[in-house]
Amino acid sequence: MVRELQIPSEHILVITFTKAAAMEMEERFQKILPDEHAWFGTFHSCFYYILKNSYTSIPNRFISTEEKHRILHEICDEILVQEPDIALEDVERLLGLYMNNGLSMQHMQEFADVKPEYLREIYRKYHKALIEYGYMDFDDLMLRTYQLLKENAEVRARWQEQFRYILIDECQDMNVLQYEIIKLLSGGDKNVFMVGDDDQSVYRFRGAKVELMQRFIEEYTPVTQIHLDINFRSTAGIVEASGKVIAQNKKRFAKKIHANNKDKSGLHIDSFELRHDMYEAVLESLQKAENEALSQSAIIYRTNQELRSMAYKLRQKGIPYISKEDCKSMFDEAWYLDVEAYIRLGLGSLEREYILRVANKPNRFIKREQLVNITRLPQPLEVAVKHIRTMRPYLAIKYIWSGIGYGRWLERELGMDTEQWDVICEQLEEITREMKRFSSLEAWLEHVEEDRLRQKAMQKPKSKEQTEGVQLLTMHASKGLEFDTVYLLDVNKGKVPKGAKLSAEELEEERRLFYVAMTRARKYLNIYYVRGTQDHVLQPSMFLEPMLG
């Protein structure tokens, strides 16, 4: 644009989603044209600049996560008295979506959890609190920018003149408000250039709308589309397989991606009778890999919680791994901490922490005042745990789960959350299997503490040499990355896609997410699922059907 069309660079605005990407693009630009001064930034930084240089009555402080939670907690306690089961994180997510949609609820099925009138009142009080405390948050920043440009023709004309040419990276991740602000900025000239892939739109939960790419085609007519249809990353085998999967989506731009690497190999789909067998296959493969190959490998799951069992297996085999996720030990799961409390009480502990944890799980009608000065366990709890000390570890956990009735209590507590229950049952199976290796409860508890220490050591920042290892990632976290070898695990019905009753839009986004995970692989893509036993048959994910024929 600058060289060929002699467009003054100060009229060019380049927007992306991360600060790192914006800085990298600016650095590349400056190396080529050191005397030019185009504008580079994230949506938030650009919008903040517009606000700050349009009028002065905006806060200079952004609200901290802790302060935001505190304010919302107070507001929800007041407004959601009749809805005590709605989690604060759900309210925060919905509030963000509401603001990112320009305070509109049109076509927003996501608001089913909170009544619209409640959400509007939460926003009103939250917005009032931001003003009172002199704060701004990132969603509020965008909303203010939209309102300013929409309502103030003079200010709008000034910024339209400044940013006459707008280039947007990763446009499939835009939300409604960002799109509407770009429309206001681009004005009548509509000099907008977007780069994006509708098949990689996977942030609907943050407000991203893949439909906006189609709207762009309609609202900016005439539009020139340039298809980048050559994949320079993966083998033809991987590209063709992922293409079959994503082609099942109805709402997408029709496209046919071709691989630059014509090698038809690279895709390996396998099933295992037991989850344990699947883990062992991955571990065996990783143990054979050299350090360099290990650092070019990734294990990708649908959710963060499912990573924890694999992380434990890697620690036990001494295979280094890297995880930016909250890959805590599966021994720090709330249900296991309850089980451990029972074991420790069975071994004679009178620690109040353990007693309080399980006194009424299940309910024994033990009152808190009975647990002030403890010289012996309350009688109902003592009866429940007295046999534990004589048991081997794997029999003790079975007794706690079924004999004491903890499992039935937990299932009732989870209610309709069958997904969480299924994950816990899988973790129970893994831990029970591990317990069979130990002859005493004391040895088991010592093993657990050692693993917790290993896990904490793995999470600490280390030097580059020490952090080489296989990457553990969720599908969302894998976006934008690439590896020579990728393992997609637990690609089973009920796990991929995640969720039982998905709308057509949600199902298509889950398929896009699986497509993103598949296309992280350069050379080898290993997709594994568990087929189960004759007594407990499991099904592969529906997303595998186009590849399995």
Short mmCIF file of N, CA and C in Angstrom, two decimals, residues 244-387:
data_model
loop_
_atom_site.label_atom_id
_atom_site.label_comp_id
_atom_site.label_asym_id
_atom_site.label_seq_id
_atom_site.Cartn_x
_atom_site.Cartn_y
_atom_site.Cartn_z
N LYS A 244 -11.98 -33.53 5.43
CA LYS A 244 -13.21 -34.35 5.48
C LYS A 244 -14.02 -34.04 6.72
N VAL A 245 -13.33 -33.78 7.82
CA VAL A 245 -14.02 -33.49 9.08
C VAL A 245 -14.74 -32.14 9.00
N ILE A 246 -14.02 -31.09 8.63
CA ILE A 246 -14.59 -29.75 8.66
C ILE A 246 -15.63 -29.56 7.57
N ALA A 247 -15.57 -30.36 6.51
CA ALA A 247 -16.56 -30.26 5.43
C ALA A 247 -17.97 -30.61 5.90
N GLN A 248 -18.08 -31.25 7.07
CA GLN A 248 -19.40 -31.60 7.62
C GLN A 248 -20.14 -30.36 8.13
N ASN A 249 -19.42 -29.28 8.38
CA ASN A 249 -20.08 -28.04 8.83
C ASN A 249 -20.83 -27.39 7.67
N LYS A 250 -22.01 -26.89 7.97
CA LYS A 250 -22.86 -26.28 6.94
C LYS A 250 -22.57 -24.79 6.77
N LYS A 251 -22.38 -24.08 7.89
CA LYS A 251 -22.19 -22.63 7.84
C LYS A 251 -20.70 -22.30 7.75
N ARG A 252 -20.19 -22.34 6.54
CA ARG A 252 -18.78 -22.03 6.31
C ARG A 252 -18.59 -21.65 4.85
N PHE A 253 -17.49 -20.94 4.57
CA PHE A 253 -17.14 -20.66 3.19
C PHE A 253 -16.62 -21.95 2.55
N ALA A 254 -17.15 -22.28 1.40
CA ALA A 254 -16.69 -23.49 0.71
C ALA A 254 -15.23 -23.29 0.28
N LYS A 255 -14.41 -24.27 0.59
CA LYS A 255 -12.99 -24.17 0.22
C LYS A 255 -12.38 -25.55 0.16
N LYS A 256 -11.36 -25.70 -0.62
CA LYS A 256 -10.63 -26.95 -0.74
C LYS A 256 -9.16 -26.65 -0.50
N ILE A 257 -8.65 -27.14 0.63
CA ILE A 257 -7.25 -26.88 1.00
C ILE A 257 -6.37 -28.00 0.45
N HIS A 258 -5.26 -27.62 -0.16
CA HIS A 258 -4.31 -28.59 -0.71
C HIS A 258 -3.00 -28.51 0.09
N ALA A 259 -2.34 -29.64 0.23
CA ALA A 259 -1.07 -29.68 0.97
C ALA A 259 0.10 -29.47 0.03
N ASN A 260 1.03 -28.65 0.44
CA ASN A 260 2.28 -28.48 -0.31
C ASN A 260 3.11 -29.75 -0.22
N ASN A 261 3.05 -30.41 0.97
CA ASN A 261 3.74 -31.69 1.17
C ASN A 261 2.80 -32.81 0.71
N LYS A 262 3.13 -33.49 -0.38
CA LYS A 262 2.24 -34.47 -1.00
C LYS A 262 2.25 -35.83 -0.32
N ASP A 263 3.00 -35.97 0.76
CA ASP A 263 3.07 -37.25 1.48
C ASP A 263 1.69 -37.61 2.03
N LYS A 264 1.17 -38.78 1.64
CA LYS A 264 -0.17 -39.20 2.04
C LYS A 264 -0.19 -39.83 3.43
N SER A 265 0.98 -40.05 4.02
CA SER A 265 1.02 -40.69 5.33
C SER A 265 0.86 -39.65 6.44
N GLY A 266 0.99 -40.11 7.66
CA GLY A 266 0.98 -39.19 8.81
C GLY A 266 -0.21 -39.34 9.71
N LEU A 267 -1.33 -39.89 9.20
CA LEU A 267 -2.53 -40.04 10.02
C LEU A 267 -2.61 -41.45 10.58
N HIS A 268 -2.81 -41.55 11.90
CA HIS A 268 -2.91 -42.86 12.55
C HIS A 268 -4.06 -42.81 13.54
N ILE A 269 -5.11 -43.60 13.28
CA ILE A 269 -6.26 -43.68 14.19
C ILE A 269 -6.26 -45.06 14.82
N ASP A 270 -6.35 -45.11 16.15
CA ASP A 270 -6.32 -46.40 16.84
C ASP A 270 -7.28 -46.40 18.02
N SER A 271 -7.75 -47.59 18.38
CA SER A 271 -8.66 -47.73 19.53
C SER A 271 -8.04 -48.67 20.55
N PHE A 272 -8.44 -48.51 21.81
CA PHE A 272 -7.90 -49.31 22.91
C PHE A 272 -9.05 -49.79 23.79
N GLU A 273 -8.89 -50.99 24.30
CA GLU A 273 -9.95 -51.53 25.16
C GLU A 273 -10.09 -50.70 26.44
N LEU A 274 -8.96 -50.35 27.03
CA LEU A 274 -8.96 -49.59 28.28
C LEU A 274 -8.21 -48.27 28.12
N ARG A 275 -8.58 -47.29 28.91
CA ARG A 275 -7.89 -45.99 28.89
C ARG A 275 -6.42 -46.19 29.29
N HIS A 276 -6.18 -47.09 30.22
CA HIS A 276 -4.83 -47.40 30.66
C HIS A 276 -3.96 -47.83 29.48
N ASP A 277 -4.53 -48.65 28.58
CA ASP A 277 -3.79 -49.12 27.41
C ASP A 277 -3.44 -47.96 26.48
N MET A 278 -4.37 -47.02 26.36
CA MET A 278 -4.13 -45.84 25.53
C MET A 278 -2.97 -45.02 26.08
N TYR A 279 -2.98 -44.82 27.40
CA TYR A 279 -1.89 -44.08 28.04
C TYR A 279 -0.55 -44.79 27.81
N GLU A 280 -0.54 -46.10 27.97
CA GLU A 280 0.71 -46.86 27.82
C GLU A 280 1.26 -46.75 26.41
N ALA A 281 0.37 -46.74 25.40
CA ALA A 281 0.82 -46.61 24.02
C ALA A 281 1.51 -45.27 23.79
N VAL A 282 0.94 -44.20 24.36
CA VAL A 282 1.54 -42.87 24.23
C VAL A 282 2.88 -42.82 24.96
N LEU A 283 2.91 -43.34 26.18
CA LEU A 283 4.14 -43.32 26.98
C LEU A 283 5.26 -44.09 26.30
N GLU A 284 4.92 -45.24 25.74
CA GLU A 284 5.93 -46.05 25.06
C GLU A 284 6.51 -45.30 23.87
N SER A 285 5.64 -44.64 23.13
CA SER A 285 6.10 -43.86 21.97
C SER A 285 7.00 -42.71 22.41
N LEU A 286 6.63 -42.00 23.48
CA LEU A 286 7.41 -40.86 23.95
C LEU A 286 8.75 -41.29 24.53
N GLN A 287 8.79 -42.45 25.18
CA GLN A 287 10.04 -42.92 25.76
C GLN A 287 11.08 -43.23 24.69
N LYS A 288 10.62 -43.55 23.49
CA LYS A 288 11.54 -43.86 22.39
C LYS A 288 12.06 -42.59 21.72
N ALA A 289 11.39 -41.46 21.96
CA ALA A 289 11.72 -40.21 21.26
C ALA A 289 12.97 -39.56 21.85
N GLU A 290 13.77 -38.96 20.99
CA GLU A 290 14.91 -38.16 21.42
C GLU A 290 14.39 -36.85 22.02
N ASN A 291 15.24 -36.12 22.76
CA ASN A 291 14.82 -34.87 23.40
C ASN A 291 14.24 -33.88 22.41
N GLU A 292 14.89 -33.76 21.24
CA GLU A 292 14.41 -32.80 20.25
C GLU A 292 13.02 -33.19 19.75
N ALA A 293 12.83 -34.51 19.49
CA ALA A 293 11.53 -34.99 19.02
C ALA A 293 10.47 -34.81 20.09
N LEU A 294 10.89 -34.97 21.34
CA LEU A 294 9.96 -34.82 22.46
C LEU A 294 9.44 -33.39 22.54
N SER A 295 10.32 -32.43 22.33
CA SER A 295 9.91 -31.03 22.40
C SER A 295 9.08 -30.61 21.20
N GLN A 296 9.06 -31.47 20.16
CA GLN A 296 8.23 -31.21 18.99
C GLN A 296 6.99 -32.11 18.97
N SER A 297 6.58 -32.54 20.18
CA SER A 297 5.40 -33.39 20.32
C SER A 297 4.40 -32.71 21.25
N ALA A 298 3.13 -32.98 21.03
CA ALA A 298 2.08 -32.41 21.87
C ALA A 298 0.98 -33.43 22.12
N ILE A 299 0.48 -33.44 23.35
CA ILE A 299 -0.69 -34.24 23.71
C ILE A 299 -1.83 -33.25 23.93
N ILE A 300 -2.89 -33.43 23.16
CA ILE A 300 -3.98 -32.45 23.17
C ILE A 300 -5.28 -33.10 23.61
N TYR A 301 -5.92 -32.48 24.60
CA TYR A 301 -7.20 -32.94 25.12
C TYR A 301 -8.27 -31.87 24.88
N ARG A 302 -9.52 -32.28 25.05
CA ARG A 302 -10.61 -31.32 24.91
C ARG A 302 -10.65 -30.36 26.09
N THR A 303 -10.46 -30.85 27.32
CA THR A 303 -10.54 -29.98 28.49
C THR A 303 -9.30 -30.10 29.36
N ASN A 304 -9.12 -29.11 30.18
CA ASN A 304 -7.97 -29.03 31.07
C ASN A 304 -7.96 -30.18 32.09
N GLN A 305 -9.13 -30.53 32.61
CA GLN A 305 -9.21 -31.54 33.66
C GLN A 305 -8.70 -32.90 33.19
N GLU A 306 -8.92 -33.19 31.91
CA GLU A 306 -8.51 -34.49 31.38
C GLU A 306 -7.00 -34.62 31.22
N LEU A 307 -6.29 -33.50 31.28
CA LEU A 307 -4.83 -33.54 31.16
C LEU A 307 -4.15 -34.14 32.38
N ARG A 308 -4.85 -34.09 33.52
CA ARG A 308 -4.18 -34.38 34.80
C ARG A 308 -3.73 -35.83 34.95
N SER A 309 -4.53 -36.75 34.45
CA SER A 309 -4.13 -38.17 34.53
C SER A 309 -2.90 -38.42 33.68
N MET A 310 -2.87 -37.81 32.48
CA MET A 310 -1.72 -37.99 31.60
C MET A 310 -0.47 -37.37 32.22
N ALA A 311 -0.62 -36.21 32.84
CA ALA A 311 0.52 -35.55 33.48
C ALA A 311 1.10 -36.44 34.58
N TYR A 312 0.22 -37.09 35.34
CA TYR A 312 0.67 -38.02 36.39
C TYR A 312 1.48 -39.16 35.79
N LYS A 313 0.99 -39.74 34.70
CA LYS A 313 1.68 -40.85 34.05
C LYS A 313 3.07 -40.42 33.57
N LEU A 314 3.14 -39.22 33.00
CA LEU A 314 4.44 -38.71 32.52
C LEU A 314 5.42 -38.52 33.67
N ARG A 315 4.92 -38.00 34.79
CA ARG A 315 5.79 -37.81 35.96
C ARG A 315 6.32 -39.15 36.46
N GLN A 316 5.47 -40.15 36.47
CA GLN A 316 5.88 -41.47 36.97
C GLN A 316 6.94 -42.12 36.07
N LYS A 317 6.86 -41.83 34.78
CA LYS A 317 7.83 -42.41 33.84
C LYS A 317 9.08 -41.53 33.67
N GLY A 318 9.07 -40.36 34.31
CA GLY A 318 10.21 -39.46 34.20
C GLY A 318 10.31 -38.78 32.85
N ILE A 319 9.18 -38.65 32.16
CA ILE A 319 9.17 -37.98 30.86
C ILE A 319 8.86 -36.51 31.08
N PRO A 320 9.76 -35.60 30.70
CA PRO A 320 9.51 -34.18 30.95
C PRO A 320 8.35 -33.65 30.10
N TYR A 321 7.59 -32.74 30.68
CA TYR A 321 6.50 -32.12 29.92
C TYR A 321 6.42 -30.64 30.27
N ILE A 322 5.77 -29.91 29.38
CA ILE A 322 5.55 -28.47 29.57
C ILE A 322 4.06 -28.24 29.47
N SER A 323 3.52 -27.48 30.39
CA SER A 323 2.10 -27.17 30.33
C SER A 323 1.85 -25.76 30.84
N LYS A 324 1.22 -24.94 29.99
CA LYS A 324 0.81 -23.60 30.42
C LYS A 324 -0.55 -23.65 31.09
N GLU A 325 -1.18 -24.83 31.03
CA GLU A 325 -2.49 -25.00 31.64
C GLU A 325 -2.34 -25.13 33.15
N ASP A 326 -3.47 -25.10 33.85
CA ASP A 326 -3.48 -25.38 35.28
C ASP A 326 -3.47 -26.90 35.44
N CYS A 327 -2.29 -27.48 35.18
CA CYS A 327 -2.17 -28.93 35.15
C CYS A 327 -1.84 -29.46 36.55
N LYS A 328 -2.73 -29.23 37.50
CA LYS A 328 -2.47 -29.64 38.87
C LYS A 328 -2.57 -31.16 39.00
N SER A 329 -2.08 -31.67 40.10
CA SER A 329 -2.11 -33.11 40.34
C SER A 329 -3.54 -33.59 40.48
N MET A 330 -3.81 -34.80 39.96
CA MET A 330 -5.16 -35.35 40.14
C MET A 330 -5.41 -35.68 41.61
N PHE A 331 -4.34 -35.68 42.42
CA PHE A 331 -4.51 -35.89 43.86
C PHE A 331 -4.94 -34.61 44.58
N ASP A 332 -5.06 -33.53 43.83
CA ASP A 332 -5.59 -32.29 44.41
C ASP A 332 -7.04 -32.03 44.02
N GLU A 333 -7.65 -33.02 43.33
CA GLU A 333 -9.08 -32.92 43.03
C GLU A 333 -9.86 -32.98 44.34
N ALA A 334 -10.96 -32.23 44.42
CA ALA A 334 -11.74 -32.15 45.66
C ALA A 334 -12.20 -33.52 46.12
N TRP A 335 -12.66 -34.37 45.19
CA TRP A 335 -13.17 -35.69 45.60
C TRP A 335 -12.06 -36.55 46.18
N TYR A 336 -10.84 -36.49 45.58
CA TYR A 336 -9.75 -37.30 46.12
C TYR A 336 -9.33 -36.79 47.50
N LEU A 337 -9.32 -35.48 47.71
CA LEU A 337 -8.97 -34.93 49.02
C LEU A 337 -9.94 -35.42 50.09
N ASP A 338 -11.20 -35.61 49.72
CA ASP A 338 -12.17 -36.21 50.65
C ASP A 338 -11.77 -37.65 50.98
N VAL A 339 -11.44 -38.41 49.94
CA VAL A 339 -11.03 -39.81 50.14
C VAL A 339 -9.79 -39.88 51.02
N GLU A 340 -8.83 -39.00 50.76
CA GLU A 340 -7.60 -39.00 51.54
C GLU A 340 -7.88 -38.64 53.00
N ALA A 341 -8.82 -37.72 53.21
CA ALA A 341 -9.19 -37.36 54.59
C ALA A 341 -9.73 -38.59 55.32
N TYR A 342 -10.56 -39.37 54.65
CA TYR A 342 -11.07 -40.61 55.24
C TYR A 342 -9.93 -41.57 55.60
N ILE A 343 -8.97 -41.71 54.67
CA ILE A 343 -7.84 -42.61 54.92
C ILE A 343 -7.05 -42.15 56.14
N ARG A 344 -6.76 -40.87 56.23
CA ARG A 344 -5.96 -40.35 57.33
C ARG A 344 -6.70 -40.49 58.66
N LEU A 345 -8.01 -40.28 58.64
CA LEU A 345 -8.79 -40.49 59.86
C LEU A 345 -8.78 -41.97 60.25
N GLY A 346 -8.86 -42.83 59.23
CA GLY A 346 -8.80 -44.27 59.50
C GLY A 346 -7.48 -44.70 60.11
N LEU A 347 -6.42 -43.96 59.78
CA LEU A 347 -5.09 -44.28 60.33
C LEU A 347 -4.85 -43.62 61.69
N GLY A 348 -5.88 -42.94 62.22
CA GLY A 348 -5.77 -42.40 63.58
C GLY A 348 -5.62 -40.90 63.70
N SER A 349 -5.59 -40.17 62.59
CA SER A 349 -5.46 -38.71 62.67
C SER A 349 -6.70 -38.10 63.33
N LEU A 350 -6.46 -37.04 64.14
CA LEU A 350 -7.57 -36.27 64.70
C LEU A 350 -7.51 -34.82 64.20
N GLU A 351 -6.82 -34.63 63.04
CA GLU A 351 -6.72 -33.28 62.47
C GLU A 351 -8.11 -32.75 62.16
N ARG A 352 -8.39 -31.54 62.68
CA ARG A 352 -9.72 -30.94 62.48
C ARG A 352 -10.03 -30.73 61.00
N GLU A 353 -8.98 -30.42 60.22
CA GLU A 353 -9.15 -30.19 58.78
C GLU A 353 -9.79 -31.40 58.10
N TYR A 354 -9.29 -32.60 58.45
CA TYR A 354 -9.82 -33.82 57.83
C TYR A 354 -11.23 -34.14 58.33
N ILE A 355 -11.44 -33.91 59.61
CA ILE A 355 -12.76 -34.21 60.19
C ILE A 355 -13.82 -33.30 59.58
N LEU A 356 -13.53 -32.01 59.53
CA LEU A 356 -14.49 -31.06 58.95
C LEU A 356 -14.79 -31.39 57.50
N ARG A 357 -13.77 -31.90 56.81
CA ARG A 357 -13.92 -32.16 55.37
C ARG A 357 -14.96 -33.24 55.09
N VAL A 358 -14.99 -34.29 55.93
CA VAL A 358 -15.84 -35.45 55.58
C VAL A 358 -16.88 -35.80 56.65
N ALA A 359 -16.98 -34.99 57.69
CA ALA A 359 -17.90 -35.33 58.79
C ALA A 359 -19.31 -35.63 58.29
N ASN A 360 -19.76 -34.86 57.31
CA ASN A 360 -21.13 -35.04 56.80
C ASN A 360 -21.15 -35.33 55.30
N LYS A 361 -20.20 -36.15 54.88
CA LYS A 361 -20.17 -36.63 53.49
C LYS A 361 -20.10 -38.15 53.51
N PRO A 362 -21.23 -38.86 53.56
CA PRO A 362 -22.63 -38.40 53.56
C PRO A 362 -23.05 -37.85 54.92
N ASN A 363 -24.26 -37.29 54.96
CA ASN A 363 -24.74 -36.59 56.17
C ASN A 363 -24.85 -37.54 57.36
N ARG A 364 -24.18 -37.16 58.45
CA ARG A 364 -24.28 -37.93 59.71
C ARG A 364 -24.87 -37.06 60.81
N PHE A 365 -25.35 -35.88 60.43
CA PHE A 365 -25.97 -34.94 61.37
C PHE A 365 -25.01 -34.56 62.50
N ILE A 366 -23.73 -34.46 62.14
CA ILE A 366 -22.72 -34.01 63.11
C ILE A 366 -22.68 -32.49 63.07
N LYS A 367 -22.92 -31.85 64.22
CA LYS A 367 -22.94 -30.39 64.28
C LYS A 367 -21.53 -29.83 64.44
N ARG A 368 -21.33 -28.65 63.89
CA ARG A 368 -19.99 -28.04 63.90
C ARG A 368 -19.48 -27.81 65.33
N GLU A 369 -20.40 -27.48 66.25
CA GLU A 369 -19.96 -27.24 67.63
C GLU A 369 -19.41 -28.50 68.30
N GLN A 370 -19.76 -29.67 67.74
CA GLN A 370 -19.21 -30.92 68.27
C GLN A 370 -17.74 -31.10 67.91
N LEU A 371 -17.25 -30.25 67.00
CA LEU A 371 -15.90 -30.42 66.47
C LEU A 371 -14.95 -29.33 66.93
N VAL A 372 -15.28 -28.66 68.05
CA VAL A 372 -14.44 -27.57 68.55
C VAL A 372 -13.21 -28.13 69.26
N ASN A 373 -13.39 -28.88 70.32
CA ASN A 373 -12.28 -29.50 71.05
C ASN A 373 -12.34 -31.01 70.82
N ILE A 374 -11.49 -31.49 69.94
CA ILE A 374 -11.59 -32.89 69.50
C ILE A 374 -10.55 -33.74 70.24
N THR A 375 -11.04 -34.70 71.01
CA THR A 375 -10.16 -35.68 71.65
C THR A 375 -10.37 -37.07 71.04
N ARG A 376 -11.54 -37.23 70.38
CA ARG A 376 -11.82 -38.46 69.65
C ARG A 376 -12.85 -38.14 68.57
N LEU A 377 -12.92 -38.99 67.57
CA LEU A 377 -13.86 -38.76 66.47
C LEU A 377 -15.29 -38.88 66.96
N PRO A 378 -16.21 -38.06 66.38
CA PRO A 378 -17.63 -38.26 66.67
C PRO A 378 -18.02 -39.70 66.37
N GLN A 379 -18.87 -40.27 67.18
CA GLN A 379 -19.17 -41.70 67.11
C GLN A 379 -19.58 -42.20 65.72
N PRO A 380 -20.48 -41.50 64.98
CA PRO A 380 -20.86 -42.00 63.66
C PRO A 380 -19.69 -42.04 62.68
N LEU A 381 -18.79 -41.06 62.78
CA LEU A 381 -17.63 -41.02 61.90
C LEU A 381 -16.62 -42.09 62.31
N GLU A 382 -16.46 -42.30 63.61
CA GLU A 382 -15.54 -43.33 64.10
C GLU A 382 -15.95 -44.71 63.62
N VAL A 383 -17.25 -44.99 63.65
CA VAL A 383 -17.77 -46.28 63.17
C VAL A 383 -17.46 -46.45 61.68
N ALA A 384 -17.61 -45.36 60.93
CA ALA A 384 -17.41 -45.42 59.47
C ALA A 384 -15.96 -45.74 59.10
N VAL A 385 -14.98 -45.22 59.87
CA VAL A 385 -13.58 -45.32 59.44
C VAL A 385 -12.78 -46.39 60.18
N LYS A 386 -13.37 -47.05 61.17
CA LYS A 386 -12.55 -47.90 62.05
C LYS A 386 -11.92 -49.10 61.33
N HIS A 387 -12.51 -49.54 60.22
CA HIS A 387 -11.96 -50.71 59.52
C HIS A 387 -10.91 -50.34 58.47
#
